[in-house]
Amino acid sequence: MNSRQAPNFTTGLKRPAWVSSNVRQLATVVGDGSPSMDGKKAADAEQAIRALVQELAAPSNKDAFDVAICRFDGDRADRLIPIRRASEAMAEMKSLKLCSGRSGTNVTCGLEEAESILNERQGTEVREVDPCVLVFSDGQHNTGPRPEPVADRLKSNNVTIVTIAYGNDADEDLLRRLASSPQHSFRCKDGKALRAFLATVGATLSASIPRGIDPKQALSEIKQ
């Protein structure tokens, strides 16, 4: 992962032989809500999530994106915003509260909550672009079973996992293993970088569908 200080992110969009139209995509955010995130870290992360949703909710996207947001700590995962159109989720952004007040970091339960959200989506009549799950954490997985098997299940079902090591103490090696590829794993040293990155993710996804570009490929080409 690249840890340069300047939070400048650019998209690299190349058109593969992957074309789709009139489809929807679900982006699920899985955020660390443990006590180490309390204060400015959490406030910055909440702003970063808003930046992502705002990009996806742009009128030019014509409601092509749905979002869901959950948090995890050492005890359990909470669904903060269930599946919503991004444009509808914007109304709930002001009340978003990332920190749970409970101790510990269990990345596994966060991924399991994302898996549950995606399972609810199955069987609908919506034509789907492969969904993406965005996971960020500022610490070490220190309770519960290992998260790799859940991540592997998601990836085997064509879910793109993007991971973000947030701050200086995140377990970058673990997050790299959870991601769809090393190119889908990133580091953001502070809230400013996280906001810039998630806004870039939103812009990348927004550009992918109308151009018929595979979002998984496009996300891997974000330059940090």
Coordinates of C-alpha atoms in Angstrom, one line a residue, residues 77-177:
A77 CA -22.3 -5.5 14.3
D78 CA -25.0 -2.9 14.0
R79 CA -26.9 -1.9 10.9
L80 CA -26.9 1.8 10.9
I81 CA -28.6 2.3 7.6
P82 CA -30.3 -0.6 5.9
I83 CA -30.4 -0.9 2.1
R84 CA -31.6 2.5 0.7
R85 CA -31.2 4.3 -2.5
A86 CA -28.3 6.6 -2.1
S87 CA -30.5 9.6 -2.7
E88 CA -32.7 8.5 0.2
A89 CA -29.8 7.7 2.5
M90 CA -28.6 11.2 2.3
A91 CA -31.4 12.3 4.6
E92 CA -30.1 9.9 7.3
M93 CA -26.4 11.0 7.1
K94 CA -26.8 13.7 9.8
S95 CA -27.7 11.1 12.4
L96 CA -25.0 8.7 11.5
K97 CA -23.0 7.6 14.6
L98 CA -20.1 5.3 14.0
C99 CA -18.8 4.7 17.6
S100 CA -20.8 2.1 19.6
G101 CA -19.2 2.6 23.0
R102 CA -18.5 -1.1 23.2
S103 CA -14.9 -2.4 23.4
G104 CA -12.9 -4.7 21.1
T105 CA -12.5 -5.1 17.4
N106 CA -14.2 -8.0 15.6
V107 CA -13.8 -7.5 11.9
T108 CA -15.6 -10.9 11.3
C109 CA -18.9 -9.7 12.6
G110 CA -18.8 -6.7 10.4
L111 CA -18.2 -8.8 7.3
E112 CA -21.0 -11.2 8.4
E113 CA -23.4 -8.3 8.6
A114 CA -22.4 -7.3 5.1
E115 CA -23.0 -10.8 4.0
S116 CA -26.4 -10.8 5.6
I117 CA -27.3 -7.5 3.8
L118 CA -26.2 -9.0 0.5
N119 CA -28.2 -12.2 1.1
E120 CA -31.3 -10.0 1.6
R121 CA -30.7 -8.6 -1.8
Q122 CA -30.9 -12.0 -3.6
G123 CA -34.1 -12.9 -5.2
T124 CA -35.1 -9.4 -6.1
E125 CA -35.9 -8.4 -9.7
V126 CA -33.2 -5.8 -9.7
R127 CA -30.6 -6.2 -12.3
E128 CA -27.3 -6.0 -10.4
V129 CA -23.8 -4.9 -11.0
D130 CA -21.6 -7.0 -8.7
P131 CA -21.8 -5.4 -5.3
C132 CA -18.9 -3.9 -3.4
V133 CA -18.1 -3.9 0.3
L134 CA -15.9 -1.1 1.7
V135 CA -14.3 -2.1 5.0
F136 CA -12.2 0.3 7.1
S137 CA -10.6 -0.2 10.5
D138 CA -8.0 1.7 12.6
G139 CA -6.9 -1.3 14.8
Q140 CA -6.3 -5.0 15.2
H141 CA -8.8 -7.8 15.0
N142 CA -8.7 -9.0 18.6
T143 CA -11.8 -11.0 19.3
G144 CA -14.0 -13.5 17.6
P145 CA -13.2 -16.0 14.8
R146 CA -10.9 -15.1 11.9
P147 CA -12.4 -12.9 9.2
E148 CA -10.7 -14.5 6.2
P149 CA -13.3 -17.2 5.7
V150 CA -16.2 -14.7 5.5
A151 CA -14.2 -12.5 3.1
D152 CA -13.4 -15.6 1.0
R153 CA -17.1 -16.4 0.8
L154 CA -18.0 -12.9 -0.3
K155 CA -15.3 -12.9 -2.9
S156 CA -16.4 -16.3 -4.3
N157 CA -19.8 -14.7 -4.8
N158 CA -18.4 -11.9 -7.0
V159 CA -18.4 -9.3 -4.2
T160 CA -15.7 -6.7 -4.6
I161 CA -14.0 -6.0 -1.2
V162 CA -12.1 -2.8 -0.8
T163 CA -10.3 -2.4 2.5
I164 CA -8.9 0.8 4.1
A165 CA -6.3 0.8 6.9
Y166 CA -7.3 4.0 8.7
G167 CA -4.6 5.7 10.8
N168 CA -1.2 4.4 12.0
D169 CA -2.3 1.3 14.0
A170 CA -4.4 -0.6 11.6
D171 CA -3.6 -4.2 10.7
E172 CA -2.6 -3.6 7.0
D173 CA -1.6 -7.2 6.4
L174 CA -5.0 -8.5 7.5
L175 CA -6.9 -5.9 5.5
R176 CA -4.8 -6.7 2.4
R177 CA -5.7 -10.4 2.8

